[in-house]
């Protein structure tokens, strides 16, 4: 049983293709060096963020965070383009994306392409997750929560898949980028696309876990150094802004709860003040690099994530020790 002095923390992981290797690095650092005053009670994520959140969640679920940190690294190594044919495909994709910066390219439906990439992805997920066992563990009293976001294509409904219902199709659905993958049928639920079109990442539902803090691992940069003028720059900035839209709305919900509790307009016992901290990638990267699966690129992002975790943990420790705990304190700076 957790000590009463420990803070109940939920971790929300934004999705963003290969950039989410940064998230894996943050979670590796967190799993290996979690502050003593923290109890992680829930994780959420979308797309690649959902994959990382699920790997970390399994570590807390099995009470073996060290192994989960190792598996995060191994998973992203498995996702890298290391085989010859995969490397050639990655190079071809990067070449096509470079041409996109110069001219308009014809659109190719994923329904007109071979499915070997999707099949390989499914095989990797089945190798890394024992879904039946995880569903059983998730139903135990006191088990940490999991929320993985996706959007139902036909109804437009934003859905969350939770630990007790987790299956390989749930993770495939959350990561099914429409331009690259066919929509994924989740048995008993519907037909889904990438969760980037829904809650990226799911945040406001984490309140149901009665949390003191929410840590957001942010992939898409909030700020831009200059006005985009070239077509590809405009597209990249538009993608970043659309990726952050739901996150901003979700965080405003948390801010509204804190304001209501502070001014007395919200008195429900369901809510408590929540402090939000962000761990942001905060580098101006283009859309092309979100699709790049070179091993050295994924490793660089993961190492950067570990560095940002250490900075975040140090800043949080200073805040906790410097003054009385308050949810109304501003979020940590993203650098």
mmCIF file of C-alpha atoms in Angstrom:
data_model
loop_
_atom_site.group_PDB
_atom_site.id
_atom_site.type_symbol
_atom_site.label_atom_id
_atom_site.label_comp_id
_atom_site.label_asym_id
_atom_site.label_seq_id
_atom_site.Cartn_x
_atom_site.Cartn_y
_atom_site.Cartn_z
ATOM 1 C CA UNK A 1 0.000 0.000 0.000
ATOM 2 C CA UNK A 2 1.313 3.444 -0.968
ATOM 3 C CA UNK A 3 2.409 5.864 1.707
ATOM 4 C CA UNK A 4 0.030 8.749 2.299
ATOM 5 C CA UNK A 5 2.905 11.164 1.556
ATOM 6 C CA UNK A 6 3.442 9.830 -1.940
ATOM 7 C CA UNK A 7 1.940 11.720 -4.879
ATOM 8 C CA UNK A 8 -0.419 9.853 -7.193
ATOM 9 C CA UNK A 9 0.956 10.463 -10.689
ATOM 10 C CA UNK A 10 -0.450 9.758 -14.144
ATOM 11 C CA UNK A 11 1.736 9.863 -17.257
ATOM 12 C CA UNK A 12 0.332 10.916 -20.656
ATOM 13 C CA UNK A 13 2.372 10.137 -23.786
ATOM 14 C CA UNK A 14 1.781 12.112 -26.984
ATOM 15 C CA UNK A 15 2.127 10.246 -30.282
ATOM 16 C CA UNK A 16 4.328 11.240 -33.190
ATOM 17 C CA UNK A 17 5.748 8.367 -35.240
ATOM 18 C CA UNK A 18 9.482 7.798 -34.892
ATOM 19 C CA UNK A 19 9.734 10.892 -32.702
ATOM 20 C CA UNK A 20 8.087 8.789 -30.011
ATOM 21 C CA UNK A 21 11.429 7.077 -29.484
ATOM 22 C CA UNK A 22 12.058 10.208 -27.380
ATOM 23 C CA UNK A 23 9.146 9.097 -25.186
ATOM 24 C CA UNK A 24 10.749 5.675 -24.810
ATOM 25 C CA UNK A 25 13.906 7.374 -23.519
ATOM 26 C CA UNK A 26 11.961 9.495 -21.024
ATOM 27 C CA UNK A 27 10.131 6.425 -19.738
ATOM 28 C CA UNK A 28 13.366 4.427 -19.515
ATOM 29 C CA UNK A 29 14.856 7.108 -17.271
ATOM 30 C CA UNK A 30 11.671 7.283 -15.220
ATOM 31 C CA UNK A 31 11.405 3.510 -14.775
ATOM 32 C CA UNK A 32 15.017 3.253 -13.616
ATOM 33 C CA UNK A 33 14.957 6.264 -11.296
ATOM 34 C CA UNK A 34 11.403 6.996 -10.164
ATOM 35 C CA UNK A 35 11.285 9.569 -7.316
ATOM 36 C CA UNK A 36 10.578 8.024 -3.926
ATOM 37 C CA UNK A 37 7.587 10.312 -3.362
ATOM 38 C CA UNK A 38 5.766 9.097 -6.505
ATOM 39 C CA UNK A 39 3.265 6.332 -7.129
ATOM 40 C CA UNK A 40 2.362 5.899 -10.824
ATOM 41 C CA UNK A 41 -1.341 5.035 -10.882
ATOM 42 C CA UNK A 42 -2.150 5.385 -14.598
ATOM 43 C CA UNK A 43 -0.612 5.835 -18.035
ATOM 44 C CA UNK A 44 -2.147 6.943 -21.293
ATOM 45 C CA UNK A 45 -0.930 7.335 -24.827
ATOM 46 C CA UNK A 46 -1.747 7.660 -28.472
ATOM 47 C CA UNK A 47 -0.137 6.000 -31.490
ATOM 48 C CA UNK A 48 3.576 5.511 -30.712
ATOM 49 C CA UNK A 49 2.918 7.127 -27.343
ATOM 50 C CA UNK A 50 0.354 4.417 -26.671
ATOM 51 C CA UNK A 51 2.919 1.722 -27.439
ATOM 52 C CA UNK A 52 5.444 3.293 -25.064
ATOM 53 C CA UNK A 53 2.810 3.818 -22.371
ATOM 54 C CA UNK A 54 1.757 0.167 -22.619
ATOM 55 C CA UNK A 55 5.322 -1.111 -22.265
ATOM 56 C CA UNK A 56 5.869 1.076 -19.202
ATOM 57 C CA UNK A 57 2.448 0.155 -17.800
ATOM 58 C CA UNK A 58 3.384 -3.518 -17.977
ATOM 59 C CA UNK A 59 6.456 -2.766 -15.855
ATOM 60 C CA UNK A 60 4.352 -1.183 -13.118
ATOM 61 C CA UNK A 61 1.715 -3.891 -13.480
ATOM 62 C CA UNK A 62 4.285 -6.668 -12.970
ATOM 63 C CA UNK A 63 6.215 -4.597 -10.387
ATOM 64 C CA UNK A 64 9.368 -4.883 -12.499
ATOM 65 C CA UNK A 65 10.130 -1.389 -13.858
ATOM 66 C CA UNK A 66 13.751 -2.245 -14.652
ATOM 67 C CA UNK A 67 12.737 -4.967 -17.070
ATOM 68 C CA UNK A 68 10.201 -2.620 -18.672
ATOM 69 C CA UNK A 69 12.965 -0.056 -19.269
ATOM 70 C CA UNK A 70 15.048 -2.705 -21.036
ATOM 71 C CA UNK A 71 12.065 -3.836 -23.107
ATOM 72 C CA UNK A 72 11.366 -0.272 -24.225
ATOM 73 C CA UNK A 73 14.863 -0.080 -25.683
ATOM 74 C CA UNK A 74 14.582 -3.519 -27.275
ATOM 75 C CA UNK A 75 11.156 -2.702 -28.747
ATOM 76 C CA UNK A 76 12.385 0.413 -30.528
ATOM 77 C CA UNK A 77 15.431 -1.470 -31.762
ATOM 78 C CA UNK A 78 13.031 -4.027 -33.238
ATOM 79 C CA UNK A 79 11.041 -1.223 -34.869
ATOM 80 C CA UNK A 80 14.171 0.196 -36.530
ATOM 81 C CA UNK A 81 14.953 -0.464 -40.178
ATOM 82 C CA UNK A 82 17.834 -2.937 -39.813
ATOM 83 C CA UNK A 83 17.150 -5.604 -42.454
ATOM 84 C CA UNK A 84 18.335 -4.829 -45.996
ATOM 85 C CA UNK A 85 14.881 -4.663 -47.601
ATOM 86 C CA UNK A 86 13.556 -2.578 -44.723
ATOM 87 C CA UNK A 87 16.497 -0.191 -45.004
ATOM 88 C CA UNK A 88 15.873 0.192 -48.726
ATOM 89 C CA UNK A 89 12.200 0.878 -48.100
ATOM 90 C CA UNK A 90 13.073 3.468 -45.440
ATOM 91 C CA UNK A 91 15.523 5.181 -47.800
ATOM 92 C CA UNK A 92 12.915 5.206 -50.564
ATOM 93 C CA UNK A 93 10.327 6.688 -48.219
ATOM 94 C CA UNK A 94 12.742 9.392 -47.089
ATOM 95 C CA UNK A 95 13.517 10.137 -50.739
ATOM 96 C CA UNK A 96 9.835 10.496 -51.528
ATOM 97 C CA UNK A 97 9.389 12.811 -48.560
ATOM 98 C CA UNK A 98 12.307 14.933 -49.788
ATOM 99 C CA UNK A 99 10.629 15.198 -53.196
ATOM 100 C CA UNK A 100 7.483 16.305 -51.407
ATOM 101 C CA UNK A 101 9.444 19.370 -50.308
ATOM 102 C CA UNK A 102 9.958 20.284 -53.968
ATOM 103 C CA UNK A 103 6.777 19.202 -55.741
ATOM 104 C CA UNK A 104 3.331 17.736 -55.258
ATOM 105 C CA UNK A 105 3.464 13.942 -55.373
ATOM 106 C CA UNK A 106 0.578 11.623 -56.301
ATOM 107 C CA UNK A 107 -1.290 10.083 -53.379
ATOM 108 C CA UNK A 108 -1.196 6.292 -53.057
ATOM 109 C CA UNK A 109 -3.845 4.563 -50.968
ATOM 110 C CA UNK A 110 -2.553 2.004 -48.439
ATOM 111 C CA UNK A 111 -5.283 -0.280 -49.803
ATOM 112 C CA UNK A 112 -3.271 -0.436 -53.043
ATOM 113 C CA UNK A 113 -0.047 -1.418 -51.281
ATOM 114 C CA UNK A 114 1.193 -4.763 -49.893
ATOM 115 C CA UNK A 115 0.392 -5.444 -46.224
ATOM 116 C CA UNK A 116 3.763 -6.901 -45.215
ATOM 117 C CA UNK A 117 4.587 -3.828 -43.099
ATOM 118 C CA UNK A 118 1.359 -4.135 -41.123
ATOM 119 C CA UNK A 119 1.894 -7.877 -40.707
ATOM 120 C CA UNK A 120 5.432 -7.352 -39.416
ATOM 121 C CA UNK A 121 4.160 -4.734 -36.968
ATOM 122 C CA UNK A 122 1.520 -7.153 -35.682
ATOM 123 C CA UNK A 123 4.153 -9.873 -35.243
ATOM 124 C CA UNK A 124 6.388 -7.529 -33.222
ATOM 125 C CA UNK A 125 3.504 -6.556 -30.929
ATOM 126 C CA UNK A 126 2.533 -10.185 -30.357
ATOM 127 C CA UNK A 127 6.163 -10.965 -29.555
ATOM 128 C CA UNK A 128 6.428 -8.201 -26.945
ATOM 129 C CA UNK A 129 3.033 -8.495 -25.269
ATOM 130 C CA UNK A 130 1.240 -11.428 -23.669
ATOM 131 C CA UNK A 131 -2.172 -9.810 -24.007
ATOM 132 C CA UNK A 132 -4.150 -12.499 -22.193
ATOM 133 C CA UNK A 133 -1.921 -12.301 -19.114
ATOM 134 C CA UNK A 134 -1.932 -8.499 -19.159
ATOM 135 C CA UNK A 135 -5.735 -8.407 -19.238
ATOM 136 C CA UNK A 136 -5.844 -10.697 -16.212
ATOM 137 C CA UNK A 137 -3.302 -8.608 -14.273
ATOM 138 C CA UNK A 138 -5.152 -5.392 -15.183
ATOM 139 C CA UNK A 139 -8.313 -6.671 -13.468
ATOM 140 C CA UNK A 140 -6.600 -7.062 -10.098
ATOM 141 C CA UNK A 141 -7.565 -4.541 -7.386
ATOM 142 C CA UNK A 142 -5.156 -1.625 -7.250
ATOM 143 C CA UNK A 143 -3.661 -2.300 -10.687
ATOM 144 C CA UNK A 144 -2.450 0.856 -12.488
ATOM 145 C CA UNK A 145 -4.742 2.090 -15.248
ATOM 146 C CA UNK A 146 -4.029 2.226 -18.978
ATOM 147 C CA UNK A 147 -5.756 4.310 -21.660
ATOM 148 C CA UNK A 148 -4.866 4.035 -25.364
ATOM 149 C CA UNK A 149 -6.569 6.463 -27.749
ATOM 150 C CA UNK A 150 -7.997 5.837 -31.228
ATOM 151 C CA UNK A 151 -10.800 7.191 -33.421
ATOM 152 C CA UNK A 152 -13.612 5.068 -34.865
ATOM 153 C CA UNK A 153 -13.596 5.816 -38.596
ATOM 154 C CA UNK A 154 -17.297 5.464 -39.389
ATOM 155 C CA UNK A 155 -18.824 7.200 -36.354
ATOM 156 C CA UNK A 156 -16.026 9.646 -35.592
ATOM 157 C CA UNK A 157 -16.178 8.548 -31.957
ATOM 158 C CA UNK A 158 -13.045 9.133 -29.876
ATOM 159 C CA UNK A 159 -12.456 5.896 -27.984
ATOM 160 C CA UNK A 160 -10.148 4.709 -25.231
ATOM 161 C CA UNK A 161 -8.953 1.129 -24.923
ATOM 162 C CA UNK A 162 -8.172 0.149 -21.340
ATOM 163 C CA UNK A 163 -6.004 -2.518 -19.735
ATOM 164 C CA UNK A 164 -8.748 -5.094 -19.062
ATOM 165 C CA UNK A 165 -9.721 -5.097 -22.762
ATOM 166 C CA UNK A 166 -6.247 -4.728 -24.303
ATOM 167 C CA UNK A 167 -5.537 -6.775 -27.440
ATOM 168 C CA UNK A 168 -3.140 -6.490 -30.353
ATOM 169 C CA UNK A 169 -5.810 -4.786 -32.479
ATOM 170 C CA UNK A 170 -6.123 -1.984 -29.900
ATOM 171 C CA UNK A 171 -2.462 -1.036 -30.291
ATOM 172 C CA UNK A 172 -2.556 -1.494 -34.068
ATOM 173 C CA UNK A 173 -5.621 0.759 -34.246
ATOM 174 C CA UNK A 174 -4.035 3.547 -32.204
ATOM 175 C CA UNK A 175 -1.007 3.550 -34.522
ATOM 176 C CA UNK A 176 -2.821 3.130 -37.868
ATOM 177 C CA UNK A 177 -1.703 6.283 -39.713
ATOM 178 C CA UNK A 178 -4.298 6.574 -42.548
ATOM 179 C CA UNK A 179 -1.728 7.464 -45.209
ATOM 180 C CA UNK A 180 0.334 4.348 -44.449
ATOM 181 C CA UNK A 181 -1.941 1.700 -42.916
ATOM 182 C CA UNK A 182 -5.384 0.320 -43.544
ATOM 183 C CA UNK A 183 -8.038 0.924 -40.892
ATOM 184 C CA UNK A 184 -7.964 -1.691 -38.122
ATOM 185 C CA UNK A 185 -11.010 -3.640 -36.997
ATOM 186 C CA UNK A 186 -11.136 -4.086 -33.217
ATOM 187 C CA UNK A 187 -13.439 -7.011 -32.401
ATOM 188 C CA UNK A 188 -16.644 -5.873 -30.757
ATOM 189 C CA UNK A 189 -15.757 -2.166 -31.036
ATOM 190 C CA UNK A 190 -15.468 -0.911 -34.624
ATOM 191 C CA UNK A 191 -13.013 0.168 -37.325
ATOM 192 C CA UNK A 192 -10.235 2.518 -36.214
ATOM 193 C CA UNK A 193 -7.602 4.940 -37.350
ATOM 194 C CA UNK A 194 -4.633 6.477 -35.582
ATOM 195 C CA UNK A 195 -5.415 8.089 -32.240
ATOM 196 C CA UNK A 196 -3.652 11.262 -33.416
ATOM 197 C CA UNK A 197 -7.103 12.280 -34.643
ATOM 198 C CA UNK A 198 -8.634 11.909 -31.192
ATOM 199 C CA UNK A 199 -7.019 12.592 -27.819
ATOM 200 C CA UNK A 200 -3.306 13.078 -28.317
ATOM 201 C CA UNK A 201 -2.661 12.105 -25.615
ATOM 202 C CA UNK A 202 -5.690 11.184 -23.466
ATOM 203 C CA UNK A 203 -5.496 13.424 -20.382
ATOM 204 C CA UNK A 204 -8.826 14.445 -18.862
ATOM 205 C CA UNK A 205 -9.965 10.857 -18.224
ATOM 206 C CA UNK A 206 -6.868 10.363 -16.052
ATOM 207 C CA UNK A 207 -8.654 12.473 -13.434
ATOM 208 C CA UNK A 208 -10.771 9.392 -12.654
ATOM 209 C CA UNK A 209 -7.671 7.847 -11.068
ATOM 210 C CA UNK A 210 -7.622 10.587 -8.384
ATOM 211 C CA UNK A 211 -4.203 11.977 -9.281
ATOM 212 C CA UNK A 212 -2.077 14.709 -7.711
ATOM 213 C CA UNK A 213 0.142 15.192 -10.761
ATOM 214 C CA UNK A 214 -0.018 14.567 -14.502
ATOM 215 C CA UNK A 215 3.235 14.365 -16.436
ATOM 216 C CA UNK A 216 2.826 14.999 -20.162
ATOM 217 C CA UNK A 217 5.506 13.727 -22.529
ATOM 218 C CA UNK A 218 5.106 16.109 -25.464
ATOM 219 C CA UNK A 219 6.364 15.286 -28.960
ATOM 220 C CA UNK A 220 5.004 18.098 -31.130
ATOM 221 C CA UNK A 221 6.657 21.450 -30.586
ATOM 222 C CA UNK A 222 4.357 24.201 -29.334
ATOM 223 C CA UNK A 223 6.498 27.079 -30.611
ATOM 224 C CA UNK A 224 7.943 27.831 -34.040
ATOM 225 C CA UNK A 225 11.129 29.836 -34.627
ATOM 226 C CA UNK A 226 9.947 31.635 -37.771
ATOM 227 C CA UNK A 227 6.976 31.973 -40.098
ATOM 228 C CA UNK A 228 6.807 28.977 -42.476
ATOM 229 C CA UNK A 229 6.853 30.136 -46.100
ATOM 230 C CA UNK A 230 7.582 27.059 -48.214
ATOM 231 C CA UNK A 231 4.778 24.589 -48.851
ATOM 232 C CA UNK A 232 6.480 21.731 -47.006
ATOM 233 C CA UNK A 233 7.244 24.035 -44.054
ATOM 234 C CA UNK A 234 3.592 25.064 -43.880
ATOM 235 C CA UNK A 235 2.506 21.408 -43.951
ATOM 236 C CA UNK A 236 4.971 20.518 -41.193
ATOM 237 C CA UNK A 237 3.770 23.373 -38.984
ATOM 238 C CA UNK A 238 0.142 22.499 -39.658
ATOM 239 C CA UNK A 239 0.814 18.902 -38.615
ATOM 240 C CA UNK A 240 2.473 20.043 -35.377
ATOM 241 C CA UNK A 241 -0.392 22.389 -34.522
ATOM 242 C CA UNK A 242 -3.079 19.811 -35.275
ATOM 243 C CA UNK A 243 -1.157 17.274 -33.192
ATOM 244 C CA UNK A 244 -1.215 19.667 -30.228
ATOM 245 C CA UNK A 245 -4.830 20.827 -30.587
ATOM 246 C CA UNK A 246 -6.411 18.075 -28.511
ATOM 247 C CA UNK A 247 -3.607 18.232 -25.935
ATOM 248 C CA UNK A 248 -4.213 21.947 -25.335
ATOM 249 C CA UNK A 249 -7.944 21.340 -24.947
ATOM 250 C CA UNK A 250 -7.340 18.465 -22.531
ATOM 251 C CA UNK A 251 -4.980 20.564 -20.400
ATOM 252 C CA UNK A 252 -7.501 23.412 -20.275
ATOM 253 C CA UNK A 253 -9.918 20.958 -18.690
ATOM 254 C CA UNK A 254 -7.373 20.332 -15.925
ATOM 255 C CA UNK A 255 -6.829 24.082 -15.524
ATOM 256 C CA UNK A 256 -10.598 24.565 -15.188
ATOM 257 C CA UNK A 257 -10.712 21.988 -12.390
ATOM 258 C CA UNK A 258 -7.865 23.724 -10.547
ATOM 259 C CA UNK A 259 -9.513 27.143 -10.912
ATOM 260 C CA UNK A 260 -12.850 25.818 -9.719
ATOM 261 C CA UNK A 261 -11.296 24.221 -6.651
ATOM 262 C CA UNK A 262 -9.288 27.365 -5.889
ATOM 263 C CA UNK A 263 -12.220 29.796 -6.081
ATOM 264 C CA UNK A 264 -14.752 27.452 -4.487
ATOM 265 C CA UNK A 265 -17.014 27.124 -7.521
ATOM 266 C CA UNK A 266 -16.199 23.399 -7.746
ATOM 267 C CA UNK A 267 -16.844 21.449 -4.585
ATOM 268 C CA UNK A 268 -17.207 17.887 -5.851
ATOM 269 C CA UNK A 269 -15.281 15.308 -3.835
ATOM 270 C CA UNK A 270 -14.381 13.627 -7.150
ATOM 271 C CA UNK A 271 -11.703 16.228 -7.859
ATOM 272 C CA UNK A 272 -8.483 17.374 -6.258
ATOM 273 C CA UNK A 273 -5.899 19.969 -7.342
ATOM 274 C CA UNK A 274 -3.610 18.603 -10.067
ATOM 275 C CA UNK A 275 -0.145 19.837 -10.946
ATOM 276 C CA UNK A 276 0.880 19.394 -14.593
ATOM 277 C CA UNK A 277 4.490 18.997 -15.680
ATOM 278 C CA UNK A 278 5.665 18.683 -19.277
ATOM 279 C CA UNK A 279 8.667 16.845 -20.656
ATOM 280 C CA UNK A 280 8.947 18.148 -24.199
ATOM 281 C CA UNK A 281 10.995 17.050 -27.192
ATOM 282 C CA UNK A 282 11.110 20.754 -28.075
ATOM 283 C CA UNK A 283 13.144 20.508 -31.256
ATOM 284 C CA UNK A 284 11.926 21.817 -34.602
ATOM 285 C CA UNK A 285 11.725 18.581 -36.555
ATOM 286 C CA UNK A 286 9.930 17.987 -39.821
ATOM 287 C CA UNK A 287 7.262 15.472 -40.723
ATOM 288 C CA UNK A 288 9.773 13.451 -42.725
ATOM 289 C CA UNK A 289 11.763 12.611 -39.600
ATOM 290 C CA UNK A 290 8.595 11.201 -37.994
ATOM 291 C CA UNK A 291 8.728 8.414 -40.587
ATOM 292 C CA UNK A 292 12.499 7.834 -40.463
ATOM 293 C CA UNK A 293 13.338 4.506 -38.801
ATOM 294 C CA UNK A 294 17.136 4.565 -39.027
ATOM 295 C CA UNK A 295 18.630 2.972 -35.905
ATOM 296 C CA UNK A 296 20.976 5.874 -35.223
ATOM 297 C CA UNK A 297 18.093 8.356 -35.395
ATOM 298 C CA UNK A 298 15.910 6.379 -32.992
ATOM 299 C CA UNK A 299 18.857 5.925 -30.613
ATOM 300 C CA UNK A 300 19.596 9.659 -30.672
ATOM 301 C CA UNK A 301 16.017 10.499 -29.752
ATOM 302 C CA UNK A 302 15.948 7.901 -26.983
ATOM 303 C CA UNK A 303 19.162 9.235 -25.439
ATOM 304 C CA UNK A 304 17.780 12.768 -25.621
ATOM 305 C CA UNK A 305 14.639 11.571 -23.831
ATOM 306 C CA UNK A 306 16.738 10.140 -21.000
ATOM 307 C CA UNK A 307 18.516 13.483 -20.661
ATOM 308 C CA UNK A 308 15.235 15.395 -20.560
ATOM 309 C CA UNK A 309 13.927 13.045 -17.867
ATOM 310 C CA UNK A 310 16.926 13.802 -15.639
ATOM 311 C CA UNK A 311 16.360 17.539 -16.093
ATOM 312 C CA UNK A 312 12.652 17.181 -15.346
ATOM 313 C CA UNK A 313 13.255 15.056 -12.233
ATOM 314 C CA UNK A 314 15.815 17.573 -10.929
ATOM 315 C CA UNK A 315 13.497 20.552 -11.546
ATOM 316 C CA UNK A 316 10.570 18.750 -9.925
ATOM 317 C CA UNK A 317 12.633 17.857 -6.872
ATOM 318 C CA UNK A 318 13.667 21.498 -6.482
ATOM 319 C CA UNK A 319 10.046 22.618 -6.739
ATOM 320 C CA UNK A 320 8.830 20.082 -4.181
ATOM 321 C CA UNK A 321 11.521 21.031 -1.667
ATOM 322 C CA UNK A 322 11.500 24.771 -2.296
ATOM 323 C CA UNK A 323 7.906 25.529 -1.258
ATOM 324 C CA UNK A 324 4.692 23.875 -0.118
ATOM 325 C CA UNK A 325 3.137 21.589 -2.682
ATOM 326 C CA UNK A 326 0.549 23.372 -4.836
ATOM 327 C CA UNK A 327 -1.275 22.296 -7.964
ATOM 328 C CA UNK A 328 -1.489 25.922 -9.062
ATOM 329 C CA UNK A 329 2.244 26.123 -9.600
ATOM 330 C CA UNK A 330 3.076 26.652 -13.293
ATOM 331 C CA UNK A 331 4.159 23.721 -15.396
ATOM 332 C CA UNK A 332 7.864 23.074 -15.650
ATOM 333 C CA UNK A 333 9.608 24.837 -18.521
ATOM 334 C CA UNK A 334 9.977 22.570 -21.524
ATOM 335 C CA UNK A 335 13.722 23.145 -21.786
#
